[in-house]
């Protein structure tokens, strides 16, 4: 088993800070061919625009060879086991970036692998996205001490939210999670008021003086059957201009994208000056470089 990034919990505070510093380095350098001759696979079982392209491009910018693997073309789709596939991948690749519909699948893949496995989104976590977003928050607020920034995540307790709450715990961030009670269970275990992590159902309370408002879709990939009920349950949790007025003067709006405009966020908010969604998307390239470099080095 090799050192991997399956969950945010696989990294210490020191390691996360090291990766954040590397992101800044790669954002300046843009291209550093320090992994010539290495091959990194990309196995994506779910749709992706940003994560797939940013990693593919990042691997090439580091001098390594990105190999996109279509699951349908592998023996996995004909029933060869995850364990055997992982052993085979370990012979030919130096690392694997894997987006999957099941967190247990990526954990099993990792257990049977000799190469680093990087979670490019599972049903339970999206660690590379959140590392990148913490970099963007640091960049925007230009503060050494990000603990002083009031961060609010509003919406579903999904993969993004879980990775966010976990990184908030590790980095000791000031983090409020706002969600209907019925959906908050996956986050409730991580929340600890004593260390600055709180949970509320009250949007006014959550937005009051917040510096960062972060949201994501109410219906993640694979949950489409629940869409109608979720639209109803989350209706009051839409990020609107009125709610944004309760935030601090310097507040920003964040979203990992793709967004369902008119659901979790209104058009006037995502298109406003406060929105930094494209800065987030751009930074995914440098974060991918930093993460690949960290695990290949
Ligand atoms: N934010 C994100 O992971 O986007 P993609 O699904 O396009 O990769
Ligand atoms: N929570 C979303 C994130 C997409 C990048 C999903 O899993 O569909």
PDB file of C-alpha atoms and ligand atoms in Angstrom:
ATOM      1  CA  UNK A   1       0.000   0.000   0.000  1.00  0.00           C
ATOM      2  CA  UNK A   2       1.387   3.374  -0.950  1.00  0.00           C
ATOM      3  CA  UNK A   3       0.808   6.826   0.562  1.00  0.00           C
ATOM      4  CA  UNK A   4      -2.460   8.062  -1.005  1.00  0.00           C
ATOM      5  CA  UNK A   5      -5.082  10.787  -0.844  1.00  0.00           C
ATOM      6  CA  UNK A   6      -8.373   8.983  -0.359  1.00  0.00           C
ATOM      7  CA  UNK A   7      -9.674  11.320   2.341  1.00  0.00           C
ATOM      8  CA  UNK A   8      -8.593  14.714   3.657  1.00  0.00           C
ATOM      9  CA  UNK A   9      -7.827  12.791   6.849  1.00  0.00           C
ATOM     10  CA  UNK A  10      -4.876  11.178   5.040  1.00  0.00           C
ATOM     11  CA  UNK A  11      -2.963  14.462   5.402  1.00  0.00           C
ATOM     12  CA  UNK A  12      -1.606  16.209   8.473  1.00  0.00           C
ATOM     13  CA  UNK A  13      -1.809  19.959   8.981  1.00  0.00           C
ATOM     14  CA  UNK A  14       1.877  20.244   8.120  1.00  0.00           C
ATOM     15  CA  UNK A  15       1.411  18.327   4.873  1.00  0.00           C
ATOM     16  CA  UNK A  16      -1.587  20.419   3.841  1.00  0.00           C
ATOM     17  CA  UNK A  17       0.422  23.605   4.474  1.00  0.00           C
ATOM     18  CA  UNK A  18       3.269  22.154   2.405  1.00  0.00           C
ATOM     19  CA  UNK A  19       0.878  21.446  -0.496  1.00  0.00           C
ATOM     20  CA  UNK A  20      -0.612  24.962  -0.222  1.00  0.00           C
ATOM     21  CA  UNK A  21       2.894  26.424  -0.507  1.00  0.00           C
ATOM     22  CA  UNK A  22       3.556  24.204  -3.530  1.00  0.00           C
ATOM     23  CA  UNK A  23       0.367  25.446  -5.201  1.00  0.00           C
ATOM     24  CA  UNK A  24       1.661  29.023  -4.899  1.00  0.00           C
ATOM     25  CA  UNK A  25       4.998  27.879  -6.342  1.00  0.00           C
ATOM     26  CA  UNK A  26       3.376  26.173  -9.353  1.00  0.00           C
ATOM     27  CA  UNK A  27       1.062  29.134  -9.931  1.00  0.00           C
ATOM     28  CA  UNK A  28       4.188  31.257 -10.421  1.00  0.00           C
ATOM     29  CA  UNK A  29       6.237  28.719 -12.390  1.00  0.00           C
ATOM     30  CA  UNK A  30       3.370  27.272 -14.498  1.00  0.00           C
ATOM     31  CA  UNK A  31       5.514  24.424 -15.891  1.00  0.00           C
ATOM     32  CA  UNK A  32       8.213  22.374 -14.112  1.00  0.00           C
ATOM     33  CA  UNK A  33       9.223  19.171 -15.890  1.00  0.00           C
ATOM     34  CA  UNK A  34      10.468  17.375 -12.772  1.00  0.00           C
ATOM     35  CA  UNK A  35       8.731  14.029 -13.258  1.00  0.00           C
ATOM     36  CA  UNK A  36       9.979  13.083 -16.734  1.00  0.00           C
ATOM     37  CA  UNK A  37       9.452   9.448 -17.653  1.00  0.00           C
ATOM     38  CA  UNK A  38       6.683   8.853 -15.113  1.00  0.00           C
ATOM     39  CA  UNK A  39       3.135   7.840 -16.060  1.00  0.00           C
ATOM     40  CA  UNK A  40      -0.008   8.836 -14.196  1.00  0.00           C
ATOM     41  CA  UNK A  41      -3.342   7.176 -14.963  1.00  0.00           C
ATOM     42  CA  UNK A  42      -6.746   8.848 -14.782  1.00  0.00           C
ATOM     43  CA  UNK A  43      -9.696   6.532 -14.207  1.00  0.00           C
ATOM     44  CA  UNK A  44     -13.017   8.396 -14.188  1.00  0.00           C
ATOM     45  CA  UNK A  45     -16.285   6.565 -13.567  1.00  0.00           C
ATOM     46  CA  UNK A  46     -18.297   9.785 -13.320  1.00  0.00           C
ATOM     47  CA  UNK A  47     -18.501  12.900 -15.483  1.00  0.00           C
ATOM     48  CA  UNK A  48     -15.864  15.600 -15.045  1.00  0.00           C
ATOM     49  CA  UNK A  49     -14.678  18.727 -16.817  1.00  0.00           C
ATOM     50  CA  UNK A  50     -12.490  20.623 -14.347  1.00  0.00           C
ATOM     51  CA  UNK A  51     -10.905  17.811 -12.361  1.00  0.00           C
ATOM     52  CA  UNK A  52     -10.088  15.597 -15.324  1.00  0.00           C
ATOM     53  CA  UNK A  53      -8.657  18.403 -17.470  1.00  0.00           C
ATOM     54  CA  UNK A  54      -6.764  20.105 -14.663  1.00  0.00           C
ATOM     55  CA  UNK A  55      -5.089  16.833 -13.624  1.00  0.00           C
ATOM     56  CA  UNK A  56      -4.373  15.752 -17.199  1.00  0.00           C
ATOM     57  CA  UNK A  57      -2.808  19.100 -17.960  1.00  0.00           C
ATOM     58  CA  UNK A  58      -0.969  19.251 -14.607  1.00  0.00           C
ATOM     59  CA  UNK A  59       0.612  15.836 -15.161  1.00  0.00           C
ATOM     60  CA  UNK A  60       1.880  16.948 -18.586  1.00  0.00           C
ATOM     61  CA  UNK A  61       3.197  20.256 -17.171  1.00  0.00           C
ATOM     62  CA  UNK A  62       5.209  18.230 -14.639  1.00  0.00           C
ATOM     63  CA  UNK A  63       6.836  16.316 -17.506  1.00  0.00           C
ATOM     64  CA  UNK A  64       4.960  13.076 -16.775  1.00  0.00           C
ATOM     65  CA  UNK A  65       2.681  11.204 -19.132  1.00  0.00           C
ATOM     66  CA  UNK A  66      -1.079  11.340 -18.420  1.00  0.00           C
ATOM     67  CA  UNK A  67      -2.967   8.194 -19.470  1.00  0.00           C
ATOM     68  CA  UNK A  68      -6.740   8.532 -19.537  1.00  0.00           C
ATOM     69  CA  UNK A  69      -8.375   5.164 -18.914  1.00  0.00           C
ATOM     70  CA  UNK A  70     -11.902   4.620 -20.089  1.00  0.00           C
ATOM     71  CA  UNK A  71     -13.403   2.133 -17.641  1.00  0.00           C
ATOM     72  CA  UNK A  72     -15.484   0.585 -20.422  1.00  0.00           C
ATOM     73  CA  UNK A  73     -12.294  -0.382 -22.257  1.00  0.00           C
ATOM     74  CA  UNK A  74     -10.747  -2.189 -19.286  1.00  0.00           C
ATOM     75  CA  UNK A  75     -11.416  -5.694 -17.984  1.00  0.00           C
ATOM     76  CA  UNK A  76     -12.980  -4.009 -14.906  1.00  0.00           C
ATOM     77  CA  UNK A  77     -16.141  -3.557 -16.936  1.00  0.00           C
ATOM     78  CA  UNK A  78     -16.117  -7.308 -17.689  1.00  0.00           C
ATOM     79  CA  UNK A  79     -15.856  -8.249 -14.021  1.00  0.00           C
ATOM     80  CA  UNK A  80     -12.101  -8.385 -13.284  1.00  0.00           C
ATOM     81  CA  UNK A  81     -11.730  -7.542  -9.613  1.00  0.00           C
ATOM     82  CA  UNK A  82     -10.662  -4.191  -8.190  1.00  0.00           C
ATOM     83  CA  UNK A  83      -7.815  -5.928  -6.328  1.00  0.00           C
ATOM     84  CA  UNK A  84      -6.404  -7.497  -9.481  1.00  0.00           C
ATOM     85  CA  UNK A  85      -6.861  -4.302 -11.495  1.00  0.00           C
ATOM     86  CA  UNK A  86      -5.055  -2.339  -8.788  1.00  0.00           C
ATOM     87  CA  UNK A  87      -2.113  -4.777  -8.909  1.00  0.00           C
ATOM     88  CA  UNK A  88      -1.908  -4.461 -12.696  1.00  0.00           C
ATOM     89  CA  UNK A  89      -2.114  -0.649 -12.599  1.00  0.00           C
ATOM     90  CA  UNK A  90       0.763  -0.675 -10.086  1.00  0.00           C
ATOM     91  CA  UNK A  91       3.042  -2.390 -12.654  1.00  0.00           C
ATOM     92  CA  UNK A  92       2.481   0.244 -15.346  1.00  0.00           C
ATOM     93  CA  UNK A  93       1.729   3.523 -13.563  1.00  0.00           C
ATOM     94  CA  UNK A  94       3.439   5.745 -10.978  1.00  0.00           C
ATOM     95  CA  UNK A  95       0.149   7.089  -9.590  1.00  0.00           C
ATOM     96  CA  UNK A  96      -3.573   6.998 -10.311  1.00  0.00           C
ATOM     97  CA  UNK A  97      -6.145   9.800 -10.191  1.00  0.00           C
ATOM     98  CA  UNK A  98      -9.469   8.065  -9.600  1.00  0.00           C
ATOM     99  CA  UNK A  99     -13.051   9.440  -9.666  1.00  0.00           C
ATOM    100  CA  UNK A 100     -15.528   6.846  -8.497  1.00  0.00           C
ATOM    101  CA  UNK A 101     -19.170   6.346  -7.592  1.00  0.00           C
ATOM    102  CA  UNK A 102     -18.240   4.495  -4.402  1.00  0.00           C
ATOM    103  CA  UNK A 103     -15.839   5.452  -1.651  1.00  0.00           C
ATOM    104  CA  UNK A 104     -15.408   1.808  -0.622  1.00  0.00           C
ATOM    105  CA  UNK A 105     -14.233   1.026  -4.164  1.00  0.00           C
ATOM    106  CA  UNK A 106     -11.442   3.602  -3.998  1.00  0.00           C
ATOM    107  CA  UNK A 107     -10.471   2.353  -0.531  1.00  0.00           C
ATOM    108  CA  UNK A 108     -10.269  -1.226  -1.847  1.00  0.00           C
ATOM    109  CA  UNK A 109      -8.282  -0.034  -4.854  1.00  0.00           C
ATOM    110  CA  UNK A 110      -5.857   1.737  -2.540  1.00  0.00           C
ATOM    111  CA  UNK A 111      -5.423  -1.317  -0.303  1.00  0.00           C
ATOM    112  CA  UNK A 112      -4.402  -3.481  -3.263  1.00  0.00           C
ATOM    113  CA  UNK A 113      -2.133  -0.841  -4.897  1.00  0.00           C
ATOM    114  CA  UNK A 114       1.558  -0.135  -4.650  1.00  0.00           C
ATOM    115  CA  UNK A 115       1.158   3.337  -6.166  1.00  0.00           C
ATOM    116  CA  UNK A 116      -0.402   6.535  -4.760  1.00  0.00           C
ATOM    117  CA  UNK A 117      -4.134   6.750  -5.440  1.00  0.00           C
ATOM    118  CA  UNK A 118      -5.607  10.260  -5.556  1.00  0.00           C
ATOM    119  CA  UNK A 119      -9.327  10.617  -4.955  1.00  0.00           C
ATOM    120  CA  UNK A 120     -10.700  12.864  -7.704  1.00  0.00           C
ATOM    121  CA  UNK A 121     -14.196  12.675  -6.110  1.00  0.00           C
ATOM    122  CA  UNK A 122     -16.129   9.869  -4.521  1.00  0.00           C
ATOM    123  CA  UNK A 123     -19.607   9.838  -3.031  1.00  0.00           C
ATOM    124  CA  UNK A 124     -18.044  10.734   0.339  1.00  0.00           C
ATOM    125  CA  UNK A 125     -15.199  13.139  -0.387  1.00  0.00           C
ATOM    126  CA  UNK A 126     -13.606  15.526  -2.880  1.00  0.00           C
ATOM    127  CA  UNK A 127     -10.274  16.229  -1.154  1.00  0.00           C
ATOM    128  CA  UNK A 128      -8.375  17.745  -4.095  1.00  0.00           C
ATOM    129  CA  UNK A 129     -11.160  20.307  -4.646  1.00  0.00           C
ATOM    130  CA  UNK A 130     -11.091  21.454  -1.045  1.00  0.00           C
ATOM    131  CA  UNK A 131      -7.308  21.755  -0.861  1.00  0.00           C
ATOM    132  CA  UNK A 132      -7.509  23.951  -3.947  1.00  0.00           C
ATOM    133  CA  UNK A 133     -10.332  26.027  -2.463  1.00  0.00           C
ATOM    134  CA  UNK A 134      -8.418  26.634   0.768  1.00  0.00           C
ATOM    135  CA  UNK A 135      -5.573  27.942  -1.387  1.00  0.00           C
ATOM    136  CA  UNK A 136      -8.029  30.286  -3.150  1.00  0.00           C
ATOM    137  CA  UNK A 137      -9.385  31.546   0.178  1.00  0.00           C
ATOM    138  CA  UNK A 138      -5.841  32.239   1.379  1.00  0.00           C
ATOM    139  CA  UNK A 139      -5.039  33.967  -1.905  1.00  0.00           C
ATOM    140  CA  UNK A 140      -8.132  36.194  -1.863  1.00  0.00           C
ATOM    141  CA  UNK A 141      -7.860  37.269   1.753  1.00  0.00           C
ATOM    142  CA  UNK A 142      -4.085  37.450   1.614  1.00  0.00           C
ATOM    143  CA  UNK A 143      -3.911  36.568   5.288  1.00  0.00           C
ATOM    144  CA  UNK A 144      -1.272  34.472   6.971  1.00  0.00           C
ATOM    145  CA  UNK A 145      -3.803  33.434   9.569  1.00  0.00           C
ATOM    146  CA  UNK A 146      -6.775  31.927   7.761  1.00  0.00           C
ATOM    147  CA  UNK A 147      -8.246  31.044  11.148  1.00  0.00           C
ATOM    148  CA  UNK A 148      -9.601  34.587  11.347  1.00  0.00           C
ATOM    149  CA  UNK A 149     -11.771  34.159   8.218  1.00  0.00           C
ATOM    150  CA  UNK A 150     -15.420  33.270   8.884  1.00  0.00           C
ATOM    151  CA  UNK A 151     -16.306  30.478   6.495  1.00  0.00           C
ATOM    152  CA  UNK A 152     -19.870  29.331   5.897  1.00  0.00           C
ATOM    153  CA  UNK A 153     -20.831  26.289   3.874  1.00  0.00           C
ATOM    154  CA  UNK A 154     -24.529  26.190   3.025  1.00  0.00           C
ATOM    155  CA  UNK A 155     -26.292  23.253   1.419  1.00  0.00           C
ATOM    156  CA  UNK A 156     -26.086  19.500   1.257  1.00  0.00           C
ATOM    157  CA  UNK A 157     -23.745  17.510   3.528  1.00  0.00           C
ATOM    158  CA  UNK A 158     -22.197  15.970   0.423  1.00  0.00           C
ATOM    159  CA  UNK A 159     -18.664  15.007  -0.656  1.00  0.00           C
ATOM    160  CA  UNK A 160     -17.524  18.654  -0.883  1.00  0.00           C
ATOM    161  CA  UNK A 161     -18.996  19.525   2.508  1.00  0.00           C
ATOM    162  CA  UNK A 162     -17.456  16.500   4.239  1.00  0.00           C
ATOM    163  CA  UNK A 163     -13.967  17.233   2.884  1.00  0.00           C
ATOM    164  CA  UNK A 164     -14.461  20.895   3.815  1.00  0.00           C
ATOM    165  CA  UNK A 165     -15.500  20.123   7.396  1.00  0.00           C
ATOM    166  CA  UNK A 166     -12.564  17.715   7.750  1.00  0.00           C
ATOM    167  CA  UNK A 167     -10.004  20.224   6.475  1.00  0.00           C
ATOM    168  CA  UNK A 168     -11.572  22.892   8.719  1.00  0.00           C
ATOM    169  CA  UNK A 169     -10.993  20.593  11.682  1.00  0.00           C
ATOM    170  CA  UNK A 170      -7.373  19.858  10.744  1.00  0.00           C
ATOM    171  CA  UNK A 171      -6.513  23.523  10.028  1.00  0.00           C
ATOM    172  CA  UNK A 172      -8.558  24.802  12.946  1.00  0.00           C
ATOM    173  CA  UNK A 173     -10.718  27.058  10.755  1.00  0.00           C
ATOM    174  CA  UNK A 174     -13.724  29.082  11.767  1.00  0.00           C
ATOM    175  CA  UNK A 175     -16.375  27.046   9.941  1.00  0.00           C
ATOM    176  CA  UNK A 176     -20.170  27.122  10.061  1.00  0.00           C
ATOM    177  CA  UNK A 177     -22.182  24.482   8.289  1.00  0.00           C
ATOM    178  CA  UNK A 178     -25.774  25.412   7.425  1.00  0.00           C
ATOM    179  CA  UNK A 179     -28.131  22.695   6.257  1.00  0.00           C
ATOM    180  CA  UNK A 180     -31.644  21.315   6.881  1.00  0.00           C
ATOM    181  CA  UNK A 181     -31.532  19.003   9.919  1.00  0.00           C
ATOM    182  CA  UNK A 182     -32.681  16.003   7.879  1.00  0.00           C
ATOM    183  CA  UNK A 183     -29.503  16.160   5.762  1.00  0.00           C
ATOM    184  CA  UNK A 184     -26.837  17.180   8.291  1.00  0.00           C
ATOM    185  CA  UNK A 185     -25.902  13.743   9.693  1.00  0.00           C
ATOM    186  CA  UNK A 186     -22.645  13.184   7.717  1.00  0.00           C
ATOM    187  CA  UNK A 187     -21.322  16.525   9.012  1.00  0.00           C
ATOM    188  CA  UNK A 188     -22.713  16.369  12.543  1.00  0.00           C
ATOM    189  CA  UNK A 189     -20.027  13.806  13.529  1.00  0.00           C
ATOM    190  CA  UNK A 190     -17.240  16.179  12.494  1.00  0.00           C
ATOM    191  CA  UNK A 191     -18.641  19.357  14.058  1.00  0.00           C
ATOM    192  CA  UNK A 192     -17.132  20.511  17.354  1.00  0.00           C
ATOM    193  CA  UNK A 193     -18.152  23.960  18.641  1.00  0.00           C
ATOM    194  CA  UNK A 194     -15.204  24.100  21.023  1.00  0.00           C
ATOM    195  CA  UNK A 195     -12.750  24.239  18.130  1.00  0.00           C
ATOM    196  CA  UNK A 196     -14.732  26.662  15.962  1.00  0.00           C
ATOM    197  CA  UNK A 197     -16.846  24.260  13.911  1.00  0.00           C
ATOM    198  CA  UNK A 198     -20.569  24.832  14.211  1.00  0.00           C
ATOM    199  CA  UNK A 199     -23.793  23.577  12.716  1.00  0.00           C
ATOM    200  CA  UNK A 200     -27.018  25.530  12.210  1.00  0.00           C
ATOM    201  CA  UNK A 201     -30.273  25.360  10.294  1.00  0.00           C
ATOM    202  CA  UNK A 202     -30.652  29.159  10.493  1.00  0.00           C
ATOM    203  CA  UNK A 203     -29.482  30.897   7.289  1.00  0.00           C
ATOM    204  CA  UNK A 204     -29.536  34.405   8.861  1.00  0.00           C
ATOM    205  CA  UNK A 205     -27.260  33.242  11.659  1.00  0.00           C
ATOM    206  CA  UNK A 206     -24.942  31.439   9.238  1.00  0.00           C
ATOM    207  CA  UNK A 207     -24.572  34.433   6.890  1.00  0.00           C
ATOM    208  CA  UNK A 208     -24.151  37.047   9.617  1.00  0.00           C
ATOM    209  CA  UNK A 209     -20.656  38.507   9.191  1.00  0.00           C
ATOM    210  CA  UNK A 210     -19.462  35.560   7.072  1.00  0.00           C
ATOM    211  CA  UNK A 211     -16.412  36.210   4.876  1.00  0.00           C
ATOM    212  CA  UNK A 212     -16.818  33.149   2.672  1.00  0.00           C
ATOM    213  CA  UNK A 213     -20.102  31.692   1.484  1.00  0.00           C
ATOM    214  CA  UNK A 214     -19.585  28.332  -0.194  1.00  0.00           C
ATOM    215  CA  UNK A 215     -22.308  26.181  -1.703  1.00  0.00           C
ATOM    216  CA  UNK A 216     -22.640  23.184  -3.989  1.00  0.00           C
ATOM    217  CA  UNK A 217     -25.463  21.406  -5.801  1.00  0.00           C
ATOM    218  CA  UNK A 218     -28.299  19.976  -3.746  1.00  0.00           C
ATOM    219  CA  UNK A 219     -28.380  16.824  -5.868  1.00  0.00           C
ATOM    220  CA  UNK A 220     -24.965  15.317  -6.462  1.00  0.00           C
ATOM    221  CA  UNK A 221     -24.132  12.941  -9.303  1.00  0.00           C
ATOM    222  CA  UNK A 222     -25.769   9.596  -8.684  1.00  0.00           C
ATOM    223  CA  UNK A 223     -28.598  11.027  -6.521  1.00  0.00           C
ATOM    224  CA  UNK A 224     -30.804  12.199  -9.367  1.00  0.00           C
ATOM    225  CA  UNK A 225     -33.768  10.117  -8.172  1.00  0.00           C
ATOM    226  CA  UNK A 226     -33.985  12.344  -5.061  1.00  0.00           C
ATOM    227  CA  UNK A 227     -33.963  15.574  -7.089  1.00  0.00           C
ATOM    228  CA  UNK A 228     -37.627  16.582  -6.674  1.00  0.00           C
ATOM    229  CA  UNK A 229     -37.680  16.104  -2.890  1.00  0.00           C
ATOM    230  CA  UNK A 230     -34.298  17.798  -2.484  1.00  0.00           C
ATOM    231  CA  UNK A 231     -35.477  20.874  -4.441  1.00  0.00           C
ATOM    232  CA  UNK A 232     -38.278  21.201  -1.910  1.00  0.00           C
ATOM    233  CA  UNK A 233     -36.202  20.454   1.208  1.00  0.00           C
ATOM    234  CA  UNK A 234     -33.377  22.872   0.341  1.00  0.00           C
ATOM    235  CA  UNK A 235     -35.530  25.703  -1.060  1.00  0.00           C
ATOM    236  CA  UNK A 236     -34.821  28.028   1.908  1.00  0.00           C
ATOM    237  CA  UNK A 237     -31.084  27.364   1.594  1.00  0.00           C
ATOM    238  CA  UNK A 238     -30.597  29.098  -1.756  1.00  0.00           C
ATOM    239  CA  UNK A 239     -27.780  31.688  -1.777  1.00  0.00           C
ATOM    240  CA  UNK A 240     -29.545  34.942  -2.713  1.00  0.00           C
ATOM    241  CA  UNK A 241     -28.538  38.584  -2.931  1.00  0.00           C
ATOM    242  CA  UNK A 242     -30.629  39.281   0.198  1.00  0.00           C
ATOM    243  CA  UNK A 243     -28.702  36.678   2.192  1.00  0.00           C
ATOM    244  CA  UNK A 244     -25.367  37.918   0.800  1.00  0.00           C
ATOM    245  CA  UNK A 245     -26.205  41.374   2.232  1.00  0.00           C
ATOM    246  CA  UNK A 246     -25.883  39.901   5.725  1.00  0.00           C
ATOM    247  CA  UNK A 247     -22.263  38.889   5.121  1.00  0.00           C
ATOM    248  CA  UNK A 248     -19.155  40.977   5.796  1.00  0.00           C
ATOM    249  CA  UNK A 249     -18.146  43.806   3.390  1.00  0.00           C
ATOM    250  CA  UNK A 250     -15.282  41.830   1.974  1.00  0.00           C
ATOM    251  CA  UNK A 251     -17.195  38.558   1.598  1.00  0.00           C
ATOM    252  CA  UNK A 252     -16.849  36.239  -1.393  1.00  0.00           C
ATOM    253  CA  UNK A 253     -19.061  33.608  -2.971  1.00  0.00           C
ATOM    254  CA  UNK A 254     -17.580  30.199  -3.818  1.00  0.00           C
ATOM    255  CA  UNK A 255     -18.831  27.122  -5.666  1.00  0.00           C
ATOM    256  CA  UNK A 256     -16.836  24.147  -6.912  1.00  0.00           C
ATOM    257  CA  UNK A 257     -18.934  24.090 -10.127  1.00  0.00           C
ATOM    258  CA  UNK A 258     -20.833  22.927 -12.071  1.00  0.00           C
ATOM    259  CA  UNK A 259     -23.656  24.982 -10.521  1.00  0.00           C
ATOM    260  CA  UNK A 260     -27.390  24.543 -10.872  1.00  0.00           C
ATOM    261  CA  UNK A 261     -28.221  28.229 -11.184  1.00  0.00           C
ATOM    262  CA  UNK A 262     -31.656  29.037  -9.803  1.00  0.00           C
ATOM    263  CA  UNK A 263     -31.368  26.173  -7.306  1.00  0.00           C
ATOM    264  CA  UNK A 264     -28.507  26.485  -4.769  1.00  0.00           C
ATOM    265  CA  UNK A 265     -27.548  29.972  -6.031  1.00  0.00           C
ATOM    266  CA  UNK A 266     -29.214  32.782  -7.953  1.00  0.00           C
ATOM    267  CA  UNK A 267     -27.760  34.147 -11.194  1.00  0.00           C
ATOM    268  CA  UNK A 268     -27.177  37.610  -9.698  1.00  0.00           C
ATOM    269  CA  UNK A 269     -24.979  36.125  -6.926  1.00  0.00           C
ATOM    270  CA  UNK A 270     -22.872  33.783  -9.062  1.00  0.00           C
ATOM    271  CA  UNK A 271     -22.372  36.594 -11.613  1.00  0.00           C
ATOM    272  CA  UNK A 272     -21.667  39.263  -9.000  1.00  0.00           C
ATOM    273  CA  UNK A 273     -18.335  40.877  -8.128  1.00  0.00           C
ATOM    274  CA  UNK A 274     -18.278  38.773  -4.978  1.00  0.00           C
ATOM    275  CA  UNK A 275     -18.161  35.547  -6.955  1.00  0.00           C
ATOM    276  CA  UNK A 276     -14.702  33.946  -7.212  1.00  0.00           C
ATOM    277  CA  UNK A 277     -15.804  30.736  -8.904  1.00  0.00           C
ATOM    278  CA  UNK A 278     -13.492  31.171 -11.908  1.00  0.00           C
ATOM    279  CA  UNK A 279     -10.492  31.883  -9.695  1.00  0.00           C
ATOM    280  CA  UNK A 280     -11.336  28.616  -7.925  1.00  0.00           C
ATOM    281  CA  UNK A 281     -11.568  26.762 -11.233  1.00  0.00           C
ATOM    282  CA  UNK A 282      -8.240  28.162 -12.490  1.00  0.00           C
ATOM    283  CA  UNK A 283      -6.455  27.269  -9.263  1.00  0.00           C
ATOM    284  CA  UNK A 284      -7.430  23.620  -9.696  1.00  0.00           C
ATOM    285  CA  UNK A 285      -4.642  23.357 -12.289  1.00  0.00           C
ATOM    286  CA  UNK A 286      -1.899  24.508  -9.896  1.00  0.00           C
ATOM    287  CA  UNK A 287      -3.384  22.447  -7.072  1.00  0.00           C
ATOM    288  CA  UNK A 288      -3.337  19.365  -9.271  1.00  0.00           C
ATOM    289  CA  UNK A 289       0.343  20.041 -10.035  1.00  0.00           C
ATOM    290  CA  UNK A 290       1.107  20.407  -6.324  1.00  0.00           C
ATOM    291  CA  UNK A 291      -0.802  17.268  -5.348  1.00  0.00           C
ATOM    292  CA  UNK A 292       0.738  15.116  -8.097  1.00  0.00           C
ATOM    293  CA  UNK A 293       4.191  16.465  -7.230  1.00  0.00           C
ATOM    294  CA  UNK A 294       3.636  15.764  -3.518  1.00  0.00           C
ATOM    295  CA  UNK A 295       2.710  12.131  -4.147  1.00  0.00           C
ATOM    296  CA  UNK A 296       5.322  11.467  -6.852  1.00  0.00           C
ATOM    297  CA  UNK A 297       8.194  12.993  -4.891  1.00  0.00           C
TER     298      UNK A 297
HETATM  299  N1  LIG B   1     -15.416  20.865  -9.393  1.00  0.00           N
HETATM  300  C1  LIG B   1     -15.326  19.696 -10.068  1.00  0.00           C
HETATM  301  O1  LIG B   1     -14.870  18.667  -9.561  1.00  0.00           O
HETATM  302  O2  LIG B   1     -15.760  19.779 -11.358  1.00  0.00           O
HETATM  303  P1  LIG B   1     -15.818  18.600 -12.403  1.00  0.00           P
HETATM  304  O3  LIG B   1     -16.928  17.672 -11.997  1.00  0.00           O
HETATM  305  O4  LIG B   1     -16.073  19.273 -13.714  1.00  0.00           O
HETATM  306  O5  LIG B   1     -14.498  17.871 -12.386  1.00  0.00           O
HETATM  307  N1  LIG B   2     -21.244  17.319  -5.052  1.00  0.00           N
HETATM  308  C1  LIG B   2     -21.037  17.304  -6.477  1.00  0.00           C
HETATM  309  C2  LIG B   2     -19.657  17.811  -6.793  1.00  0.00           C
HETATM  310  C3  LIG B   2     -19.352  17.873  -8.261  1.00  0.00           C
HETATM  311  C4  LIG B   2     -17.974  18.427  -8.518  1.00  0.00           C
HETATM  312  C5  LIG B   2     -21.253  15.908  -7.023  1.00  0.00           C
HETATM  313  O1  LIG B   2     -20.770  14.949  -6.415  1.00  0.00           O
HETATM  314  O2  LIG B   2     -21.922  15.776  -8.052  1.00  0.00           O
END
